[in-house]
Amino acid sequence: MTSSRKVRIDAFPDSAFRYLHRWTIVCVDVITSGTTAVTAVAQGRRTFAAGDVAEAFRLAHVAEGTLGEGSMRFDVAQSPAALARRSDRRPLVLVDPPGTRLLANCRGGRDVYVACLRNVTATVELLAGRGHDVVLLGAGEGADFRCEDKMATARLGASLVARGFVPDGHETADTIKRWGATDTALLGWGRSAEHLRRSGHSDDLEFVLGHVDDLDLACRYVDGEIAPARPGPAAVRGPLPLEGEAAI
């Protein structure tokens, strides 16, 4: 592979339309849809992402035995911590905008992947073996490119640069420099983390913080479904604890 491959960092669901035909797209939503989706795939579930509730009902008919079928209990599907505690392996339909809306907007893209803090290394290793330019898209929230998504996209970007990719533009280079080596504990001070606490979902924040680069699993998105990009079960590296803390 040559060093002419580029990596760009961008954000927000509508940005996806700019990259569908030439770029490999990696969709990132750390809190919470990306982490939930990657966790579900690691469990061996068929996993679907819907941009809105109407699409979720359509995808539910595709996935027989969908989690929450009938009552459509998407509150369960939005929680990676709750999902990790389940022992069943029924298919999952996830509707959690803006993260799943970002994925829905990527329909028709050449190659689309899903990443979070759990599968940074696995995703980078897959992308580094291919000859395409890569755009890392954070889901954001409104007009806010959230800190946890900056952190994850920057980590992905920094690792790709180390493997010969070139940052595409000053904004990408600056994001990688500022966020690529940031301590993940800092995302606990972000707006998304505060929202989780206020809504009684501190366990999801603990799950995100306690599961950093612990899965050898790259995930690909095709026609509404998220699945392993490579055959075989996901290998668990083991959660990487924050300094001075035990992993959950």
Short mmCIF file of N, CA and C in Angstrom, two decimals, residues 46-221:
data_model
loop_
_atom_site.label_atom_id
_atom_site.label_comp_id
_atom_site.label_asym_id
_atom_site.label_seq_id
_atom_site.Cartn_x
_atom_site.Cartn_y
_atom_site.Cartn_z
N ARG A 46 -27.84 -11.25 15.24
CA ARG A 46 -28.10 -10.48 14.04
C ARG A 46 -28.49 -9.08 14.51
N THR A 47 -27.85 -8.08 13.95
CA THR A 47 -28.00 -6.72 14.45
C THR A 47 -28.37 -5.78 13.32
N PHE A 48 -29.45 -5.01 13.50
CA PHE A 48 -29.93 -4.10 12.48
C PHE A 48 -29.97 -2.69 13.07
N ALA A 49 -29.72 -1.70 12.21
CA ALA A 49 -29.76 -0.30 12.63
C ALA A 49 -30.79 0.45 11.81
N ALA A 50 -31.70 1.15 12.49
CA ALA A 50 -32.77 1.88 11.82
C ALA A 50 -32.60 3.37 12.04
N GLY A 51 -32.84 4.14 10.98
CA GLY A 51 -32.72 5.58 11.10
C GLY A 51 -33.85 6.21 11.88
N ASP A 52 -35.02 5.55 11.88
CA ASP A 52 -36.16 6.05 12.63
C ASP A 52 -37.06 4.87 12.99
N VAL A 53 -38.14 5.16 13.71
CA VAL A 53 -39.02 4.10 14.19
C VAL A 53 -39.71 3.37 13.04
N ALA A 54 -40.10 4.11 12.00
CA ALA A 54 -40.76 3.48 10.85
C ALA A 54 -39.86 2.43 10.21
N GLU A 55 -38.58 2.78 10.05
CA GLU A 55 -37.64 1.81 9.47
C GLU A 55 -37.41 0.66 10.44
N ALA A 56 -37.45 0.94 11.73
CA ALA A 56 -37.25 -0.12 12.72
C ALA A 56 -38.34 -1.18 12.61
N PHE A 57 -39.59 -0.77 12.42
CA PHE A 57 -40.67 -1.73 12.26
C PHE A 57 -40.46 -2.58 11.01
N ARG A 58 -39.98 -1.94 9.94
CA ARG A 58 -39.73 -2.71 8.71
C ARG A 58 -38.61 -3.73 8.94
N LEU A 59 -37.55 -3.32 9.59
CA LEU A 59 -36.44 -4.23 9.83
C LEU A 59 -36.81 -5.33 10.83
N ALA A 60 -37.75 -5.02 11.72
CA ALA A 60 -38.18 -6.03 12.70
C ALA A 60 -38.81 -7.23 12.01
N HIS A 61 -39.43 -7.01 10.87
CA HIS A 61 -40.02 -8.13 10.13
C HIS A 61 -38.93 -8.99 9.48
N VAL A 62 -37.77 -8.38 9.23
CA VAL A 62 -36.65 -9.13 8.66
C VAL A 62 -36.02 -10.01 9.72
N ALA A 63 -35.95 -9.49 10.93
CA ALA A 63 -35.28 -10.20 12.02
C ALA A 63 -36.30 -10.94 12.87
N GLU A 64 -36.54 -12.18 12.57
CA GLU A 64 -37.51 -12.97 13.32
C GLU A 64 -37.05 -13.11 14.76
N GLY A 65 -37.96 -12.87 15.69
CA GLY A 65 -37.61 -12.96 17.10
C GLY A 65 -36.85 -11.76 17.60
N THR A 66 -37.05 -10.61 16.98
CA THR A 66 -36.30 -9.40 17.34
C THR A 66 -36.50 -9.04 18.80
N LEU A 67 -35.42 -8.57 19.42
CA LEU A 67 -35.50 -8.09 20.79
C LEU A 67 -36.52 -6.97 20.88
N GLY A 68 -37.52 -7.13 21.75
CA GLY A 68 -38.54 -6.12 21.89
C GLY A 68 -39.64 -6.22 20.84
N GLU A 69 -39.69 -7.30 20.10
CA GLU A 69 -40.70 -7.43 19.05
C GLU A 69 -42.10 -7.33 19.64
N GLY A 70 -42.98 -6.66 18.94
CA GLY A 70 -44.32 -6.43 19.44
C GLY A 70 -44.39 -5.14 20.23
N SER A 71 -43.74 -5.10 21.40
CA SER A 71 -43.73 -3.87 22.19
C SER A 71 -42.67 -2.90 21.70
N MET A 72 -41.72 -3.38 20.88
CA MET A 72 -40.66 -2.55 20.32
C MET A 72 -39.92 -1.81 21.44
N ARG A 73 -39.37 -2.55 22.37
CA ARG A 73 -38.73 -1.97 23.56
C ARG A 73 -37.33 -1.49 23.23
N PHE A 74 -37.23 -0.38 22.55
CA PHE A 74 -35.94 0.12 22.12
C PHE A 74 -35.14 0.71 23.27
N ASP A 75 -35.79 0.96 24.41
CA ASP A 75 -35.01 1.43 25.56
C ASP A 75 -33.99 0.38 25.97
N VAL A 76 -34.32 -0.89 25.86
CA VAL A 76 -33.37 -1.96 26.15
C VAL A 76 -32.27 -1.99 25.10
N ALA A 77 -32.66 -1.86 23.83
CA ALA A 77 -31.70 -1.94 22.75
C ALA A 77 -30.70 -0.80 22.76
N GLN A 78 -31.04 0.34 23.37
CA GLN A 78 -30.15 1.48 23.38
C GLN A 78 -29.09 1.38 24.47
N SER A 79 -29.15 0.39 25.32
CA SER A 79 -28.24 0.29 26.46
C SER A 79 -27.24 -0.83 26.27
N PRO A 80 -25.96 -0.52 26.03
CA PRO A 80 -24.98 -1.60 25.90
C PRO A 80 -24.80 -2.39 27.19
N ALA A 81 -24.92 -1.73 28.33
CA ALA A 81 -24.76 -2.44 29.60
C ALA A 81 -25.90 -3.43 29.81
N ALA A 82 -27.14 -3.01 29.53
CA ALA A 82 -28.28 -3.91 29.67
C ALA A 82 -28.18 -5.06 28.68
N LEU A 83 -27.75 -4.77 27.47
CA LEU A 83 -27.62 -5.81 26.46
C LEU A 83 -26.57 -6.84 26.87
N ALA A 84 -25.47 -6.38 27.43
CA ALA A 84 -24.39 -7.28 27.83
C ALA A 84 -24.82 -8.24 28.94
N ARG A 85 -25.83 -7.84 29.71
CA ARG A 85 -26.30 -8.70 30.79
C ARG A 85 -27.28 -9.76 30.32
N ARG A 86 -27.76 -9.67 29.10
CA ARG A 86 -28.74 -10.63 28.60
C ARG A 86 -28.06 -11.92 28.18
N SER A 87 -28.72 -13.02 28.41
CA SER A 87 -28.18 -14.33 28.05
C SER A 87 -28.73 -14.86 26.74
N ASP A 88 -29.81 -14.24 26.22
CA ASP A 88 -30.37 -14.70 24.95
C ASP A 88 -29.52 -14.19 23.79
N ARG A 89 -29.79 -14.71 22.61
CA ARG A 89 -29.08 -14.25 21.41
C ARG A 89 -30.08 -13.90 20.29
N ARG A 90 -31.23 -13.38 20.69
CA ARG A 90 -32.22 -13.00 19.70
C ARG A 90 -31.71 -11.81 18.87
N PRO A 91 -32.18 -11.69 17.64
CA PRO A 91 -31.77 -10.55 16.82
C PRO A 91 -32.17 -9.23 17.46
N LEU A 92 -31.46 -8.19 17.08
CA LEU A 92 -31.65 -6.86 17.65
C LEU A 92 -31.90 -5.83 16.56
N VAL A 93 -32.94 -5.02 16.73
CA VAL A 93 -33.12 -3.83 15.91
C VAL A 93 -32.83 -2.62 16.80
N LEU A 94 -31.87 -1.82 16.37
CA LEU A 94 -31.42 -0.67 17.16
C LEU A 94 -31.89 0.61 16.48
N VAL A 95 -32.64 1.42 17.20
CA VAL A 95 -33.01 2.74 16.69
C VAL A 95 -32.59 3.76 17.74
N ASP A 96 -31.54 4.51 17.45
CA ASP A 96 -30.91 5.39 18.43
C ASP A 96 -30.26 6.56 17.70
N PRO A 97 -31.08 7.45 17.09
CA PRO A 97 -30.50 8.60 16.41
C PRO A 97 -29.73 9.48 17.42
N PRO A 98 -28.68 10.18 16.96
CA PRO A 98 -28.29 10.33 15.56
C PRO A 98 -27.39 9.21 15.02
N GLY A 99 -26.92 8.32 15.90
CA GLY A 99 -25.99 7.28 15.44
C GLY A 99 -26.57 6.37 14.39
N THR A 100 -27.79 5.89 14.62
CA THR A 100 -28.38 4.98 13.63
C THR A 100 -28.87 5.74 12.40
N ARG A 101 -29.18 7.02 12.55
CA ARG A 101 -29.53 7.81 11.37
C ARG A 101 -28.29 8.01 10.48
N LEU A 102 -27.13 8.19 11.10
CA LEU A 102 -25.89 8.26 10.34
C LEU A 102 -25.70 6.99 9.51
N LEU A 103 -25.91 5.84 10.11
CA LEU A 103 -25.78 4.58 9.39
C LEU A 103 -26.80 4.48 8.27
N ALA A 104 -28.04 4.85 8.55
CA ALA A 104 -29.08 4.79 7.51
C ALA A 104 -28.72 5.66 6.32
N ASN A 105 -28.09 6.80 6.58
CA ASN A 105 -27.69 7.69 5.49
C ASN A 105 -26.53 7.12 4.66
N CYS A 106 -25.88 6.10 5.19
CA CYS A 106 -24.76 5.48 4.47
C CYS A 106 -25.20 4.34 3.56
N ARG A 107 -26.49 4.06 3.51
CA ARG A 107 -26.97 3.03 2.59
C ARG A 107 -26.53 3.35 1.17
N GLY A 108 -26.00 2.35 0.49
CA GLY A 108 -25.51 2.56 -0.86
C GLY A 108 -24.04 2.92 -0.92
N GLY A 109 -23.42 3.12 0.24
CA GLY A 109 -21.99 3.41 0.26
C GLY A 109 -21.17 2.20 -0.15
N ARG A 110 -19.96 2.46 -0.66
CA ARG A 110 -19.13 1.37 -1.15
C ARG A 110 -18.73 0.41 -0.03
N ASP A 111 -18.15 0.94 1.03
CA ASP A 111 -17.78 0.15 2.20
C ASP A 111 -18.09 0.98 3.44
N VAL A 112 -18.90 0.44 4.33
CA VAL A 112 -19.31 1.17 5.52
C VAL A 112 -19.06 0.28 6.74
N TYR A 113 -18.41 0.85 7.75
CA TYR A 113 -18.08 0.10 8.96
C TYR A 113 -18.59 0.84 10.20
N VAL A 114 -18.68 0.11 11.30
CA VAL A 114 -19.16 0.65 12.56
C VAL A 114 -18.07 0.47 13.61
N ALA A 115 -17.73 1.56 14.29
CA ALA A 115 -16.67 1.48 15.29
C ALA A 115 -17.06 2.27 16.54
N CYS A 116 -16.45 1.87 17.63
CA CYS A 116 -16.58 2.59 18.90
C CYS A 116 -15.24 2.40 19.62
N LEU A 117 -15.17 2.72 20.89
CA LEU A 117 -13.91 2.53 21.60
C LEU A 117 -13.56 1.06 21.79
N ARG A 118 -14.53 0.16 21.66
CA ARG A 118 -14.28 -1.26 21.90
C ARG A 118 -13.47 -1.92 20.79
N ASN A 119 -13.53 -1.41 19.57
CA ASN A 119 -12.92 -2.13 18.45
C ASN A 119 -12.04 -1.25 17.57
N VAL A 120 -11.32 -0.33 18.19
CA VAL A 120 -10.44 0.58 17.44
C VAL A 120 -9.37 -0.19 16.68
N THR A 121 -8.60 -1.02 17.38
CA THR A 121 -7.47 -1.71 16.75
C THR A 121 -7.94 -2.65 15.65
N ALA A 122 -8.99 -3.41 15.90
CA ALA A 122 -9.50 -4.35 14.89
C ALA A 122 -9.96 -3.62 13.64
N THR A 123 -10.61 -2.46 13.82
CA THR A 123 -11.07 -1.69 12.68
C THR A 123 -9.90 -1.13 11.89
N VAL A 124 -8.91 -0.61 12.58
CA VAL A 124 -7.73 -0.06 11.92
C VAL A 124 -6.99 -1.12 11.14
N GLU A 125 -6.83 -2.29 11.72
CA GLU A 125 -6.12 -3.37 11.03
C GLU A 125 -6.83 -3.77 9.74
N LEU A 126 -8.15 -3.77 9.77
CA LEU A 126 -8.90 -4.09 8.56
C LEU A 126 -8.71 -3.00 7.50
N LEU A 127 -8.86 -1.75 7.89
CA LEU A 127 -8.74 -0.65 6.95
C LEU A 127 -7.34 -0.51 6.38
N ALA A 128 -6.35 -0.79 7.21
CA ALA A 128 -4.96 -0.64 6.76
C ALA A 128 -4.60 -1.64 5.68
N GLY A 129 -5.32 -2.74 5.62
CA GLY A 129 -5.05 -3.75 4.60
C GLY A 129 -5.75 -3.50 3.28
N ARG A 130 -6.42 -2.37 3.17
CA ARG A 130 -7.15 -2.05 1.95
C ARG A 130 -6.62 -0.75 1.35
N GLY A 131 -6.88 -0.52 0.09
CA GLY A 131 -6.28 0.59 -0.62
C GLY A 131 -7.15 1.80 -0.80
N HIS A 132 -8.09 2.06 0.10
CA HIS A 132 -9.06 3.13 -0.10
C HIS A 132 -8.85 4.26 0.90
N ASP A 133 -9.25 5.47 0.50
CA ASP A 133 -9.31 6.59 1.43
C ASP A 133 -10.41 6.32 2.44
N VAL A 134 -10.22 6.82 3.66
CA VAL A 134 -11.14 6.54 4.77
C VAL A 134 -11.64 7.84 5.37
N VAL A 135 -12.96 7.93 5.58
CA VAL A 135 -13.52 9.04 6.34
C VAL A 135 -14.13 8.48 7.62
N LEU A 136 -13.81 9.11 8.72
CA LEU A 136 -14.28 8.72 10.05
C LEU A 136 -15.36 9.72 10.46
N LEU A 137 -16.60 9.25 10.54
CA LEU A 137 -17.74 10.13 10.77
C LEU A 137 -18.28 9.95 12.19
N GLY A 138 -18.16 11.00 13.00
CA GLY A 138 -18.79 10.99 14.31
C GLY A 138 -20.26 11.35 14.18
N ALA A 139 -21.10 10.70 14.98
CA ALA A 139 -22.55 10.94 14.87
C ALA A 139 -22.92 12.34 15.31
N GLY A 140 -22.28 12.82 16.37
CA GLY A 140 -22.61 14.14 16.89
C GLY A 140 -23.99 14.17 17.51
N GLU A 141 -24.38 15.36 17.96
CA GLU A 141 -25.71 15.56 18.54
C GLU A 141 -26.12 17.00 18.25
N GLY A 142 -27.10 17.18 17.38
CA GLY A 142 -27.41 18.52 16.93
C GLY A 142 -26.24 19.06 16.13
N ALA A 143 -25.69 20.17 16.55
CA ALA A 143 -24.51 20.75 15.91
C ALA A 143 -23.26 20.53 16.74
N ASP A 144 -23.32 19.60 17.69
CA ASP A 144 -22.23 19.38 18.63
C ASP A 144 -21.50 18.07 18.29
N PHE A 145 -20.25 18.18 17.90
CA PHE A 145 -19.39 17.02 17.69
C PHE A 145 -18.87 16.61 19.05
N ARG A 146 -19.53 15.62 19.65
CA ARG A 146 -19.29 15.27 21.05
C ARG A 146 -17.87 14.77 21.29
N CYS A 147 -17.37 15.01 22.52
CA CYS A 147 -15.98 14.71 22.83
C CYS A 147 -15.65 13.23 22.70
N GLU A 148 -16.60 12.35 23.05
CA GLU A 148 -16.32 10.92 22.98
C GLU A 148 -16.14 10.46 21.54
N ASP A 149 -16.88 11.08 20.61
CA ASP A 149 -16.74 10.72 19.21
C ASP A 149 -15.47 11.34 18.61
N LYS A 150 -15.10 12.53 19.06
CA LYS A 150 -13.82 13.10 18.66
C LYS A 150 -12.68 12.19 19.10
N MET A 151 -12.79 11.69 20.32
CA MET A 151 -11.75 10.84 20.87
C MET A 151 -11.61 9.55 20.06
N ALA A 152 -12.73 8.92 19.76
CA ALA A 152 -12.69 7.64 19.04
C ALA A 152 -12.23 7.84 17.60
N THR A 153 -12.76 8.87 16.91
CA THR A 153 -12.31 9.10 15.54
C THR A 153 -10.84 9.48 15.49
N ALA A 154 -10.39 10.25 16.48
CA ALA A 154 -8.98 10.64 16.51
C ALA A 154 -8.07 9.45 16.79
N ARG A 155 -8.51 8.54 17.64
CA ARG A 155 -7.71 7.33 17.89
C ARG A 155 -7.61 6.48 16.62
N LEU A 156 -8.73 6.33 15.96
CA LEU A 156 -8.71 5.61 14.69
C LEU A 156 -7.78 6.32 13.69
N GLY A 157 -7.93 7.64 13.60
CA GLY A 157 -7.12 8.41 12.66
C GLY A 157 -5.64 8.34 12.96
N ALA A 158 -5.28 8.46 14.24
CA ALA A 158 -3.87 8.40 14.62
C ALA A 158 -3.26 7.04 14.27
N SER A 159 -4.01 5.98 14.49
CA SER A 159 -3.50 4.65 14.17
C SER A 159 -3.36 4.44 12.66
N LEU A 160 -4.30 5.02 11.89
CA LEU A 160 -4.19 4.92 10.44
C LEU A 160 -2.99 5.73 9.92
N VAL A 161 -2.76 6.91 10.49
CA VAL A 161 -1.60 7.71 10.10
C VAL A 161 -0.31 6.93 10.39
N ALA A 162 -0.28 6.23 11.52
CA ALA A 162 0.90 5.43 11.86
C ALA A 162 1.11 4.29 10.87
N ARG A 163 0.07 3.94 10.13
CA ARG A 163 0.16 2.88 9.12
C ARG A 163 0.25 3.43 7.70
N GLY A 164 0.55 4.72 7.57
CA GLY A 164 0.84 5.27 6.26
C GLY A 164 -0.21 6.16 5.65
N PHE A 165 -1.35 6.35 6.32
CA PHE A 165 -2.37 7.26 5.80
C PHE A 165 -1.93 8.71 6.04
N VAL A 166 -2.46 9.61 5.21
CA VAL A 166 -2.15 11.03 5.32
C VAL A 166 -3.40 11.79 5.75
N PRO A 167 -3.31 12.62 6.80
CA PRO A 167 -4.49 13.41 7.19
C PRO A 167 -4.95 14.31 6.05
N ASP A 168 -6.24 14.31 5.78
CA ASP A 168 -6.80 15.10 4.69
C ASP A 168 -7.28 16.44 5.23
N GLY A 169 -6.39 17.40 5.27
CA GLY A 169 -6.75 18.74 5.73
C GLY A 169 -6.28 19.04 7.14
N HIS A 170 -6.23 20.35 7.42
CA HIS A 170 -5.73 20.81 8.72
C HIS A 170 -6.66 20.42 9.87
N GLU A 171 -7.98 20.45 9.62
CA GLU A 171 -8.91 20.12 10.70
C GLU A 171 -8.73 18.68 11.16
N THR A 172 -8.56 17.77 10.20
CA THR A 172 -8.33 16.36 10.56
C THR A 172 -7.02 16.21 11.33
N ALA A 173 -5.97 16.83 10.82
CA ALA A 173 -4.66 16.74 11.49
C ALA A 173 -4.74 17.30 12.90
N ASP A 174 -5.46 18.41 13.08
CA ASP A 174 -5.58 19.03 14.39
C ASP A 174 -6.39 18.16 15.35
N THR A 175 -7.48 17.55 14.85
CA THR A 175 -8.29 16.67 15.70
C THR A 175 -7.48 15.47 16.17
N ILE A 176 -6.70 14.89 15.27
CA ILE A 176 -5.85 13.76 15.65
C ILE A 176 -4.83 14.18 16.70
N LYS A 177 -4.22 15.35 16.50
CA LYS A 177 -3.20 15.82 17.43
C LYS A 177 -3.79 16.11 18.80
N ARG A 178 -4.98 16.72 18.83
CA ARG A 178 -5.57 17.15 20.10
C ARG A 178 -6.25 16.02 20.85
N TRP A 179 -6.81 15.03 20.11
CA TRP A 179 -7.66 14.03 20.75
C TRP A 179 -7.14 12.60 20.63
N GLY A 180 -6.12 12.38 19.81
CA GLY A 180 -5.71 11.01 19.53
C GLY A 180 -5.14 10.24 20.69
N ALA A 181 -4.56 10.94 21.66
CA ALA A 181 -3.97 10.26 22.82
C ALA A 181 -4.63 10.69 24.12
N THR A 182 -5.83 11.24 24.03
CA THR A 182 -6.53 11.73 25.22
C THR A 182 -6.99 10.57 26.11
N ASP A 183 -6.86 10.73 27.40
CA ASP A 183 -7.29 9.72 28.36
C ASP A 183 -8.80 9.53 28.24
N THR A 184 -9.24 8.30 28.06
CA THR A 184 -10.67 8.04 27.91
C THR A 184 -11.49 8.46 29.12
N ALA A 185 -10.85 8.60 30.29
CA ALA A 185 -11.59 9.02 31.47
C ALA A 185 -12.21 10.39 31.29
N LEU A 186 -11.65 11.20 30.40
CA LEU A 186 -12.16 12.55 30.20
C LEU A 186 -13.54 12.57 29.58
N LEU A 187 -13.91 11.51 28.86
CA LEU A 187 -15.25 11.52 28.27
C LEU A 187 -16.34 11.48 29.34
N GLY A 188 -15.96 11.08 30.54
CA GLY A 188 -16.90 11.09 31.65
C GLY A 188 -17.35 12.48 32.05
N TRP A 189 -16.66 13.51 31.55
CA TRP A 189 -17.02 14.89 31.85
C TRP A 189 -17.81 15.54 30.71
N GLY A 190 -18.08 14.80 29.66
CA GLY A 190 -18.75 15.36 28.49
C GLY A 190 -20.26 15.47 28.67
N ARG A 191 -20.90 16.10 27.68
CA ARG A 191 -22.35 16.30 27.74
C ARG A 191 -23.11 14.98 27.64
N SER A 192 -22.62 14.07 26.79
CA SER A 192 -23.30 12.78 26.67
C SER A 192 -23.24 12.00 27.97
N ALA A 193 -22.09 12.06 28.64
CA ALA A 193 -21.95 11.38 29.92
C ALA A 193 -22.89 11.97 30.96
N GLU A 194 -23.02 13.28 30.96
CA GLU A 194 -23.92 13.94 31.91
C GLU A 194 -25.36 13.54 31.62
N HIS A 195 -25.71 13.43 30.34
CA HIS A 195 -27.07 12.99 29.99
C HIS A 195 -27.34 11.58 30.50
N LEU A 196 -26.36 10.69 30.37
CA LEU A 196 -26.54 9.33 30.87
C LEU A 196 -26.77 9.34 32.38
N ARG A 197 -26.03 10.15 33.10
CA ARG A 197 -26.21 10.20 34.55
C ARG A 197 -27.59 10.73 34.91
N ARG A 198 -28.00 11.81 34.25
CA ARG A 198 -29.30 12.42 34.57
C ARG A 198 -30.45 11.48 34.25
N SER A 199 -30.28 10.66 33.23
CA SER A 199 -31.36 9.76 32.81
C SER A 199 -31.30 8.39 33.50
N GLY A 200 -30.41 8.25 34.46
CA GLY A 200 -30.32 7.01 35.22
C GLY A 200 -29.60 5.89 34.52
N HIS A 201 -28.70 6.23 33.59
CA HIS A 201 -27.96 5.21 32.84
C HIS A 201 -26.45 5.30 33.09
N SER A 202 -26.08 5.52 34.35
CA SER A 202 -24.66 5.57 34.68
C SER A 202 -23.96 4.25 34.38
N ASP A 203 -24.73 3.15 34.38
CA ASP A 203 -24.12 1.85 34.08
C ASP A 203 -23.60 1.81 32.64
N ASP A 204 -24.27 2.53 31.72
CA ASP A 204 -23.78 2.58 30.35
C ASP A 204 -22.48 3.36 30.25
N LEU A 205 -22.36 4.43 31.01
CA LEU A 205 -21.11 5.19 31.04
C LEU A 205 -19.99 4.32 31.60
N GLU A 206 -20.26 3.60 32.67
CA GLU A 206 -19.25 2.70 33.24
C GLU A 206 -18.86 1.62 32.24
N PHE A 207 -19.84 1.14 31.48
CA PHE A 207 -19.55 0.11 30.48
C PHE A 207 -18.61 0.65 29.41
N VAL A 208 -18.90 1.84 28.90
CA VAL A 208 -18.05 2.44 27.88
C VAL A 208 -16.64 2.65 28.40
N LEU A 209 -16.51 3.20 29.60
CA LEU A 209 -15.20 3.46 30.18
C LEU A 209 -14.44 2.18 30.51
N GLY A 210 -15.17 1.12 30.82
CA GLY A 210 -14.53 -0.13 31.22
C GLY A 210 -14.24 -1.08 30.09
N HIS A 211 -14.64 -0.74 28.87
CA HIS A 211 -14.43 -1.63 27.73
C HIS A 211 -13.79 -0.84 26.59
N VAL A 212 -12.49 -0.69 26.68
CA VAL A 212 -11.72 0.08 25.70
C VAL A 212 -10.81 -0.85 24.93
N ASP A 213 -11.05 -0.94 23.63
CA ASP A 213 -10.25 -1.76 22.72
C ASP A 213 -10.13 -3.21 23.21
N ASP A 214 -11.25 -3.75 23.66
CA ASP A 214 -11.24 -5.10 24.21
C ASP A 214 -11.76 -6.15 23.25
N LEU A 215 -12.17 -5.76 22.03
CA LEU A 215 -12.72 -6.72 21.08
C LEU A 215 -11.90 -6.75 19.80
N ASP A 216 -11.57 -7.95 19.36
CA ASP A 216 -10.94 -8.13 18.04
C ASP A 216 -12.06 -8.36 17.04
N LEU A 217 -12.77 -7.29 16.70
CA LEU A 217 -13.98 -7.40 15.89
C LEU A 217 -14.18 -6.13 15.07
N ALA A 218 -14.06 -6.25 13.77
CA ALA A 218 -14.44 -5.16 12.87
C ALA A 218 -15.85 -5.44 12.37
N CYS A 219 -16.68 -4.41 12.32
CA CYS A 219 -18.10 -4.57 11.97
C CYS A 219 -18.43 -3.79 10.70
N ARG A 220 -19.13 -4.46 9.79
CA ARG A 220 -19.51 -3.85 8.52
C ARG A 220 -21.02 -3.67 8.46
N TYR A 221 -21.44 -2.58 7.83
CA TYR A 221 -22.86 -2.26 7.68
C TYR A 221 -23.25 -2.41 6.22
#
